[in-house]
CSV table of C-alpha atoms in Angstrom, one decimal:
chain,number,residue,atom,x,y,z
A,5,UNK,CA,49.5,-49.3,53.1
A,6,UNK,CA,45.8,-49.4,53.6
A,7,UNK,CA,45.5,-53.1,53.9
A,8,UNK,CA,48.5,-53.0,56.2
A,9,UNK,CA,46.4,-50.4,58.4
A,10,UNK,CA,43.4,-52.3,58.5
A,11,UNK,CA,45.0,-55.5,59.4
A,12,UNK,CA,46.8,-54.1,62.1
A,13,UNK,CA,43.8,-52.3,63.8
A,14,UNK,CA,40.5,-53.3,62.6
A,15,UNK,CA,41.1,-56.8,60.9
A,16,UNK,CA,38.9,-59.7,62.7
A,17,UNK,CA,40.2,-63.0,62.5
A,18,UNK,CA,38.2,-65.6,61.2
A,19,UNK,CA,37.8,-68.5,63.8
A,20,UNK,CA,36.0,-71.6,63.6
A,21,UNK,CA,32.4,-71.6,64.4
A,22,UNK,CA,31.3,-71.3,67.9
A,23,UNK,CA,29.0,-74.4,67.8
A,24,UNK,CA,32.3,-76.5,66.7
A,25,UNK,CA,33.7,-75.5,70.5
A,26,UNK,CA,30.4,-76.3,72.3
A,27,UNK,CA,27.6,-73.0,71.4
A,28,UNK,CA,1.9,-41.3,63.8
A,29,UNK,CA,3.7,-42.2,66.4
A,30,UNK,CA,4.1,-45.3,64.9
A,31,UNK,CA,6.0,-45.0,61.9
A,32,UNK,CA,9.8,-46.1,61.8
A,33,UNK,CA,12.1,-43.7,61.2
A,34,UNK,CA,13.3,-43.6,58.0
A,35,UNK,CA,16.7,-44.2,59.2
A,36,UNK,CA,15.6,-47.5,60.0
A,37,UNK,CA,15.1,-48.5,56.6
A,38,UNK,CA,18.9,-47.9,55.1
A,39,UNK,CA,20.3,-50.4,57.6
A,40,UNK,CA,21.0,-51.0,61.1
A,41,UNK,CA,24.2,-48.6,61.4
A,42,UNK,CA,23.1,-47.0,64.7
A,43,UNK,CA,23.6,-50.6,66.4
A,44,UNK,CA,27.2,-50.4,65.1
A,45,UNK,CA,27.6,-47.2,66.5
A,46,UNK,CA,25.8,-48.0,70.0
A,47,UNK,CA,28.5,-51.0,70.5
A,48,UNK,CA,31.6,-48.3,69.5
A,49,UNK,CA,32.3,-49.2,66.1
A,50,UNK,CA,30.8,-45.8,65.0
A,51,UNK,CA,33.7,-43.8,67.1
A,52,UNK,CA,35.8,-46.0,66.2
A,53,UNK,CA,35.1,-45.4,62.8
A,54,UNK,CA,35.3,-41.6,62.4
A,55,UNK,CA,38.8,-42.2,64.2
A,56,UNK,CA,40.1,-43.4,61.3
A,57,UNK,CA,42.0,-41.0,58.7
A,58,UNK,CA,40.3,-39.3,55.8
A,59,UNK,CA,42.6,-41.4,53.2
A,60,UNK,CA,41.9,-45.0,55.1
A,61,UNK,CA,38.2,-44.6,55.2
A,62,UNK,CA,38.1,-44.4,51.5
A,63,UNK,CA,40.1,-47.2,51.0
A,64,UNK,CA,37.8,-48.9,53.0
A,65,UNK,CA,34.7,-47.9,50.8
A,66,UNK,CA,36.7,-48.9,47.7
A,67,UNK,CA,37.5,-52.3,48.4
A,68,UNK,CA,33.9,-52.4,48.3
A,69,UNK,CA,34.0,-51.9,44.9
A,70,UNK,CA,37.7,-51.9,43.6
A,71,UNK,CA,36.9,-55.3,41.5
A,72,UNK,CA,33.2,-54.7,40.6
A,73,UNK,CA,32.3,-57.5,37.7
A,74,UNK,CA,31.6,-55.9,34.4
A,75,UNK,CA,28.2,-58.0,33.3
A,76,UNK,CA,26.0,-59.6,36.3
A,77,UNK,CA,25.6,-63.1,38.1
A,78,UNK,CA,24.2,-65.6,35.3
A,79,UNK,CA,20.3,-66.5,36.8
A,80,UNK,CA,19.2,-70.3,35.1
A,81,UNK,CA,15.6,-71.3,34.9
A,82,UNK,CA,14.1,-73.8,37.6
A,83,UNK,CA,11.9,-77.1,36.7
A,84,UNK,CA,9.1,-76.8,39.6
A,85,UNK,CA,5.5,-77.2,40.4
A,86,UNK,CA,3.8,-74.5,42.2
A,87,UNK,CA,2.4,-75.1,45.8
A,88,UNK,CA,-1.5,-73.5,46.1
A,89,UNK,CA,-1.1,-74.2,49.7
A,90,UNK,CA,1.6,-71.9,50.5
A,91,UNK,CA,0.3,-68.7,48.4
A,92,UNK,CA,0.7,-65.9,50.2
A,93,UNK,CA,-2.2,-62.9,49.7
A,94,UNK,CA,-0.7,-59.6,48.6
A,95,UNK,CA,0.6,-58.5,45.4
A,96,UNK,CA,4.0,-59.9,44.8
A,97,UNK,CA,6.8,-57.6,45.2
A,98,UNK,CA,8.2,-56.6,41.5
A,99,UNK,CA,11.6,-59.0,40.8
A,100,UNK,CA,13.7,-55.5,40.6
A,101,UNK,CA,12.8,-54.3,44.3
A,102,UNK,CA,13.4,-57.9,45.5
A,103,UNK,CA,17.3,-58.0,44.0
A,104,UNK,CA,18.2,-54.4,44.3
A,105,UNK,CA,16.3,-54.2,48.1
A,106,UNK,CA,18.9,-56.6,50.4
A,107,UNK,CA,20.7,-57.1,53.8
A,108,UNK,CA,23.2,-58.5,53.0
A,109,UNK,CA,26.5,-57.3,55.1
A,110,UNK,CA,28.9,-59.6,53.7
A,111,UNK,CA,28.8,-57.3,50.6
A,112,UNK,CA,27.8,-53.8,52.3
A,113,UNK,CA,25.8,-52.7,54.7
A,114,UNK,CA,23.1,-50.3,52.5
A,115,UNK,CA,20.5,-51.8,50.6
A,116,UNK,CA,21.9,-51.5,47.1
A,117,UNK,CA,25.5,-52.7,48.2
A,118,UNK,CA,24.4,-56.5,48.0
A,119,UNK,CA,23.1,-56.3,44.0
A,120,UNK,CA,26.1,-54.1,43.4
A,121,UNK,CA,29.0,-55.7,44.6
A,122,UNK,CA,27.9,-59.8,44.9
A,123,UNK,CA,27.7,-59.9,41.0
A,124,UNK,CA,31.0,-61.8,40.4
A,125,UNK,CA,29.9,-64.1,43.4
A,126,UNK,CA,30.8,-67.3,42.5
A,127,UNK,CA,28.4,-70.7,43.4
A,128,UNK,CA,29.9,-73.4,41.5
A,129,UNK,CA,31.3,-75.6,42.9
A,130,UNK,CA,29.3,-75.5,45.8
A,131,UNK,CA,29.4,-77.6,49.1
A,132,UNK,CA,26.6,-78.1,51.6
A,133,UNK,CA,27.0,-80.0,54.6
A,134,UNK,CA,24.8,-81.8,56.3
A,135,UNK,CA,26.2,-83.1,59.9
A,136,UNK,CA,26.0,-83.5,63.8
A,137,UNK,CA,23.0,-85.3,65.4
A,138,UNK,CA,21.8,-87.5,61.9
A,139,UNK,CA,22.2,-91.3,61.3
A,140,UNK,CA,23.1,-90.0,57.4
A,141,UNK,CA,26.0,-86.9,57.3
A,142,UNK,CA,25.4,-85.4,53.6
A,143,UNK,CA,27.2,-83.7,51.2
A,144,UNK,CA,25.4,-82.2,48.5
A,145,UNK,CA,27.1,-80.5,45.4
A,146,UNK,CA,26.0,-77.3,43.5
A,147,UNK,CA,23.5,-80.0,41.2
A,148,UNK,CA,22.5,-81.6,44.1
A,149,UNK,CA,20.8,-78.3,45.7
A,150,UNK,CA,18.6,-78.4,42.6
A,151,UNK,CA,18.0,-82.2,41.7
A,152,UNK,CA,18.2,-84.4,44.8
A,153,UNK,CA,15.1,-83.4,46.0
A,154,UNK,CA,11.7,-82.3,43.8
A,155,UNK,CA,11.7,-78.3,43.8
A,156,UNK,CA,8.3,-76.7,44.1
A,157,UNK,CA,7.2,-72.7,44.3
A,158,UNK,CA,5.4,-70.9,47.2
A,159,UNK,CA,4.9,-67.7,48.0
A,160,UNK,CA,5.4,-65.9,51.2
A,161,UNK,CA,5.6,-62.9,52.9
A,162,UNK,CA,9.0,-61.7,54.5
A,163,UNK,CA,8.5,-59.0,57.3
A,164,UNK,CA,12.1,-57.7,57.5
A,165,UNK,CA,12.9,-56.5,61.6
A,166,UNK,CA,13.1,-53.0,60.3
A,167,UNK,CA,9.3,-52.7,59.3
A,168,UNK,CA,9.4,-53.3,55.9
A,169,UNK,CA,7.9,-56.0,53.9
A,170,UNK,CA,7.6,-58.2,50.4
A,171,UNK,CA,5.4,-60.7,49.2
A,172,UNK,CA,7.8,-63.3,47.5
A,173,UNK,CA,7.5,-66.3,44.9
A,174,UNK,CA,10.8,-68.7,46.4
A,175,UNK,CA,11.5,-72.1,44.6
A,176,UNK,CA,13.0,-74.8,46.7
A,177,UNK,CA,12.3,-77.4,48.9
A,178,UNK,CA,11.0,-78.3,52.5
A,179,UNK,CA,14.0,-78.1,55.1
A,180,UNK,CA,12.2,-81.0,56.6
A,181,UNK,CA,12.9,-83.2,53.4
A,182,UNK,CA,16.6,-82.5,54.0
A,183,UNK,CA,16.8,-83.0,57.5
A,184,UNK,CA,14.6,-86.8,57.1
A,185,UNK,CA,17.1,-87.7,54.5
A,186,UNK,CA,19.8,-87.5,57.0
A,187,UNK,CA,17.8,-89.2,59.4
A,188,UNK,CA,17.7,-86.5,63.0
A,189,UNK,CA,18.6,-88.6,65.8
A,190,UNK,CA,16.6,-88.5,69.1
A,191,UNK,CA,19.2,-86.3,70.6
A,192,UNK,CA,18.1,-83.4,68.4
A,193,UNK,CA,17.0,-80.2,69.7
A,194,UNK,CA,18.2,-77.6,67.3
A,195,UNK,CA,19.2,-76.6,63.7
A,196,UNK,CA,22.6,-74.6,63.0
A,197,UNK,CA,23.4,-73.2,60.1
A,198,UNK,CA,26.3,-71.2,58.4
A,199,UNK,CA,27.1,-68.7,55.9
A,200,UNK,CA,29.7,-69.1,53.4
A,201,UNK,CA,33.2,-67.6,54.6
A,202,UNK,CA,35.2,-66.2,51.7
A,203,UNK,CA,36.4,-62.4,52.5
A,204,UNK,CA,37.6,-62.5,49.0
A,205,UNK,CA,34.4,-62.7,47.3
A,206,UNK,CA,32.2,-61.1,50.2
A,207,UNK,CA,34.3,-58.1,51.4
A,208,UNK,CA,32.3,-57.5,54.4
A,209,UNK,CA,33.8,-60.4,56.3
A,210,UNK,CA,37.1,-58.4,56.2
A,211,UNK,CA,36.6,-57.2,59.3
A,212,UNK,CA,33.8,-56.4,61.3
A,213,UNK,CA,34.1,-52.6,60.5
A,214,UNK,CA,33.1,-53.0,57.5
A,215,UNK,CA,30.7,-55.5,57.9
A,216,UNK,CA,28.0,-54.3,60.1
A,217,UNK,CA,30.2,-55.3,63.5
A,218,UNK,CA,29.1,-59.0,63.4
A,219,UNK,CA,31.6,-61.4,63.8
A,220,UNK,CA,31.6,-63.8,60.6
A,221,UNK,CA,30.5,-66.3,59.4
A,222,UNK,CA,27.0,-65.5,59.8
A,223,UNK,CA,25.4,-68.1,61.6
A,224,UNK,CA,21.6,-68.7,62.7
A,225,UNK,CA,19.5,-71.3,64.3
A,226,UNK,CA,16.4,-73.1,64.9
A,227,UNK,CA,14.3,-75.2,67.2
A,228,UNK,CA,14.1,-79.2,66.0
A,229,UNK,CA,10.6,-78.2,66.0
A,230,UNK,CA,10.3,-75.0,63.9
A,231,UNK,CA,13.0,-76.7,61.3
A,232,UNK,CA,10.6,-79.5,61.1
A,233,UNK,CA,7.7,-77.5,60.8
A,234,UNK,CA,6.2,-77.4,56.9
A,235,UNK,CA,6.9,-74.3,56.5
A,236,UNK,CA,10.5,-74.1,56.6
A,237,UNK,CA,11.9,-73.7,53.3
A,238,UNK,CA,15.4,-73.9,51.0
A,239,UNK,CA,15.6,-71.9,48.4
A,240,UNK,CA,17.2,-72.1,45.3
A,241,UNK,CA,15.4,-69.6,43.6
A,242,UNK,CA,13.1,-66.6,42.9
A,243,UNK,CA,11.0,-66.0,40.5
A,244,UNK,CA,11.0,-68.9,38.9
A,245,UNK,CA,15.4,-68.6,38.3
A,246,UNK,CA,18.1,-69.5,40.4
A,247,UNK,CA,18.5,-67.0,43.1
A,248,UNK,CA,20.5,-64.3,41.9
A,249,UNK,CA,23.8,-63.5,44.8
A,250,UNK,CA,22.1,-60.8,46.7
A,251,UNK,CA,19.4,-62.8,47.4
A,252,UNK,CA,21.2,-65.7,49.1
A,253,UNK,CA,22.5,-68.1,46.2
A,254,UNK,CA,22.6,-70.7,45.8
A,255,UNK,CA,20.9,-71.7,48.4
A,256,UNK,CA,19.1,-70.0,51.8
A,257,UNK,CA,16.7,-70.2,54.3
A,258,UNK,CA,13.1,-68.9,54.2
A,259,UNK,CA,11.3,-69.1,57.9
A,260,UNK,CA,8.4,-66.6,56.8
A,261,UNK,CA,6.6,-65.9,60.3
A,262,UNK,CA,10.4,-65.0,61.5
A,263,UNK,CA,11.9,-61.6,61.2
A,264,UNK,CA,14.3,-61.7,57.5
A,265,UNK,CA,17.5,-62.2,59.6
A,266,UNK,CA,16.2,-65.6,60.3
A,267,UNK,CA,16.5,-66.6,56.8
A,268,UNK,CA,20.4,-67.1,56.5
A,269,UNK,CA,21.7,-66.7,53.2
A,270,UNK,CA,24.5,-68.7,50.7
A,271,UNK,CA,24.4,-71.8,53.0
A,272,UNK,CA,27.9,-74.3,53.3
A,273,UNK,CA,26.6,-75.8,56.8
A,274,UNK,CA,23.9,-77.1,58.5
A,275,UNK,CA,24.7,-79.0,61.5
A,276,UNK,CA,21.9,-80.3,63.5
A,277,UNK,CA,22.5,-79.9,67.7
A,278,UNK,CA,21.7,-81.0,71.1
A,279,UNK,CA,21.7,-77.6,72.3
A,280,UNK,CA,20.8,-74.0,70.8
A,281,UNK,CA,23.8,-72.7,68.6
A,282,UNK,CA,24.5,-69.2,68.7
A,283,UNK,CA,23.4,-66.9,66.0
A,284,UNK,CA,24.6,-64.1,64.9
A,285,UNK,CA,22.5,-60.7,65.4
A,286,UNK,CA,21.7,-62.3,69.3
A,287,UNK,CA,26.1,-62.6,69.8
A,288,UNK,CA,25.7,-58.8,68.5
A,289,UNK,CA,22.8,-57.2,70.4
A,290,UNK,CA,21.2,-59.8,72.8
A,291,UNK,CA,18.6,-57.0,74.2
A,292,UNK,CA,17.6,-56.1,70.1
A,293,UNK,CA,18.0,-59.5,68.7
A,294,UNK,CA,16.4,-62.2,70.0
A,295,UNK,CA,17.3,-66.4,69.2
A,296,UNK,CA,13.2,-67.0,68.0
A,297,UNK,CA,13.1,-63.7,66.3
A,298,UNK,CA,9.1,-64.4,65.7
A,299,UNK,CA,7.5,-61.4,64.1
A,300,UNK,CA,5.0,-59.8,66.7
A,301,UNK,CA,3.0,-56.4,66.6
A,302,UNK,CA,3.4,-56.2,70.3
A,303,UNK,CA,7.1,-56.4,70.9
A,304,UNK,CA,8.6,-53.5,69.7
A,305,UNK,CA,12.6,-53.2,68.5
A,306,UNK,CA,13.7,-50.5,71.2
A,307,UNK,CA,14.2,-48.0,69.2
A,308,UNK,CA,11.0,-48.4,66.1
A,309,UNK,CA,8.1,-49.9,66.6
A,310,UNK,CA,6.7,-53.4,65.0
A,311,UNK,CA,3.0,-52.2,64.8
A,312,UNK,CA,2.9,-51.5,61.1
A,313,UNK,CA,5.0,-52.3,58.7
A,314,UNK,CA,5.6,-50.5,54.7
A,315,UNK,CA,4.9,-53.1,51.8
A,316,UNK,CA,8.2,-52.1,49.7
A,317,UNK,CA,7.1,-52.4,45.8
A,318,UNK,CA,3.3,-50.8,46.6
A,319,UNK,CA,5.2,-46.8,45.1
A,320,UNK,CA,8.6,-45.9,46.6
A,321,UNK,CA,9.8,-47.1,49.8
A,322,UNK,CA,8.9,-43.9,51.9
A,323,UNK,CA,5.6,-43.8,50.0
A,324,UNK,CA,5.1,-47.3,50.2
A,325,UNK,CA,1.5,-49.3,51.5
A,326,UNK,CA,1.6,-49.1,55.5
A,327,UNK,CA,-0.1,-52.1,57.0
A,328,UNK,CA,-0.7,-53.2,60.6
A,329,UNK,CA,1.8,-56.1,61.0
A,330,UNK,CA,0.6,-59.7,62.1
A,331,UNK,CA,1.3,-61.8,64.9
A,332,UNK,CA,3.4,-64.4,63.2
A,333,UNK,CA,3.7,-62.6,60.0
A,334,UNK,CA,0.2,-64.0,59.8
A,335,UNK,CA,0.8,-67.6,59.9
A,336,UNK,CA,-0.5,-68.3,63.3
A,337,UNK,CA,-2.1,-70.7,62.4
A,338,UNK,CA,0.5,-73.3,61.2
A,339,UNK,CA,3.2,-72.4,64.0
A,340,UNK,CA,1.1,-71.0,67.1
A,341,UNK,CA,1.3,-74.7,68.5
A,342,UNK,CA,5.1,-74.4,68.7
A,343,UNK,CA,5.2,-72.0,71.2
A,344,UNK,CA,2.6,-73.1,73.7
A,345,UNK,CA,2.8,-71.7,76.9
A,346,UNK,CA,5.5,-69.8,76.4
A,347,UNK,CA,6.0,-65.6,76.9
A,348,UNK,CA,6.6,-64.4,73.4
A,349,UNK,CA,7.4,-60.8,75.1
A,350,UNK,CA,10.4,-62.9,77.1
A,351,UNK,CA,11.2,-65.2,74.3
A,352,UNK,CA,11.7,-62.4,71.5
């Protein structure tokens, strides 16, 4: 009865992806920090949400969890080197905030849903696809991600777009070692890439009530230029261990002077483009969520500010470290060139 409900009000239909057709005063609320559900509520998914009956809305909580796994997602040691050029200052953030801390929609939209209720998530096998503007289409198996390219460690900071913040050890490799194995053609101007789509095993994407409003799969994009840029990163780990589901396995991006959303997780698709692909938070909320998504002090979400930020892991996440946030997520330096003459306020 509840599924047949759902389907027949609320149920989003899962289409292929739109690129395939073309495309003080200060501190944050602390409403902020348990997820973005006033955006859902702004776009009418809130009213439509207290429309439904009492019965229904609990079913919708417990598919959720109806077929929570009994032990947790198997994490395997990594063979790496560690980068000391891409070392990060700041304490790193302790492994338990960094898995029990997520965004994550596709398996709930609070911040403990993701470690909760990915823990039967299942990575192998495991196709990534490597396609569109390249010399060399690739398709890489669940080894692959691990073998076909030397893995090394570096650690960098994430500045989530809520004003919160970690300092994180990711294994992987550079996107740019990817993309020169597939050889970019000259036609290249931007990166796509795209989340796994399995509403079975991430019961968010069962309809866009339940997952946050956004229409899946999640999909993000790049520049040619900031995917090239060193660094760009896949990771296939944390920690020193595969990445455990909540945190984007088996494989994800890391852009570190972008705001988190950037950094798309559990990755099938990568298609490289002659125009910019649409992503995902922009299709939701163009006028919150920008396509570059760079992390700066002096563009403010419109409803928090992005002057400061809390360091989660430093006490409690209320009690948390506040620091002044930095243009870039402080890495000016290494991708300041790439955006040259252009209005960072305009370009958010």
């Amino acid at each position: 009865m509840l599924e047949e409900e759902l389907k027949g009000r609320y149920m989003y239909i899962h289409k292929k992806s739109s690129w395939d057709k073309c495309k003080g005063a200060e501190i944050t609320p602390e409403s902020v920090f348990d997820d973005r559900r006033n955006i859902i509520k702004a776009l009418g998914l809130g009213a439509i949400g207290a429309s439904i009956p009492g019965h229904v809305q609990a079913g919708i909580f417990d598919l959720f969890g109806e077929k929570k796994p009994e032990s947790a997602f198997i994490t395997s040691p990594l063979t790496y080197t560690t980068n000391p050029q891409f070392s990060a200052t700041g304490i790193p953030t302790p492994l338990e905030k960094v898995t029990t801390h997520n965004n994550f929609y596709e398996f709930g939209t609070s911040k403990q849903d993701p470690a909760e209720n990915a823990q039967g998530f299942k990575v192998d096998p495991w196709t990534l696809v490597i396609e569109g503007e390249v010399e060399r289409p690739l398709t890489l198996d669940l080894d692959d991600l691990t073998k076909l390219i030397p893995l090394e460690e570096r650690t960098y900071r994430l500045r989530c777009v809520e004003a919160w913040s970690m300092v994180i050890p990711w294994v992987g490799f550079p996107l740019a070692a990817l993309l020169k194995r597939a050889g970019v053609t000259s036609k290249a101007t931007h990166v796509a890439f795209e989340t796994l789509f399995d509403p079975e095993q991430m019961p968010g994407q069962k309809s866009r009530l339940m997952g946050g409003g956004i229409h899946y799969p999640y999909v993000e994009g790049l520049t040619i230029a900031e995917a090239m840029n060193e660094l760009s990163f896949l990771s296939v780990g944390l920690y020193g261990k595969t990445l455990p589901p909540q945190n984007g396995a088996p494989i994800r991006l890391v852009v570190p002077w972008k705001y988190g959303f950037k950094s798309i997780k559990s990755i099938v698709r990568i298609r490289v483009m002659d125009r910019q692909p649409p992503t995902s938070w922009n299709q939701l909320a163009s006028h919150e969520y920008g396509f570059y998504a760079n992390v700066n002090p002096e563009v403010d979400h419109p409803r928090w500010s992005q002057a400061t930020e809390r360091r989660i892991g430093e006490g409690g996440l209320f009690s948390a470290k506040r620091i002044k946030t930095q243009l870039f997520n402080g890495y000016a330096e290494q991708v300041s060139e790439l955006y040259r003459g252009m209005d960072l306020k305009t370009n958010f």
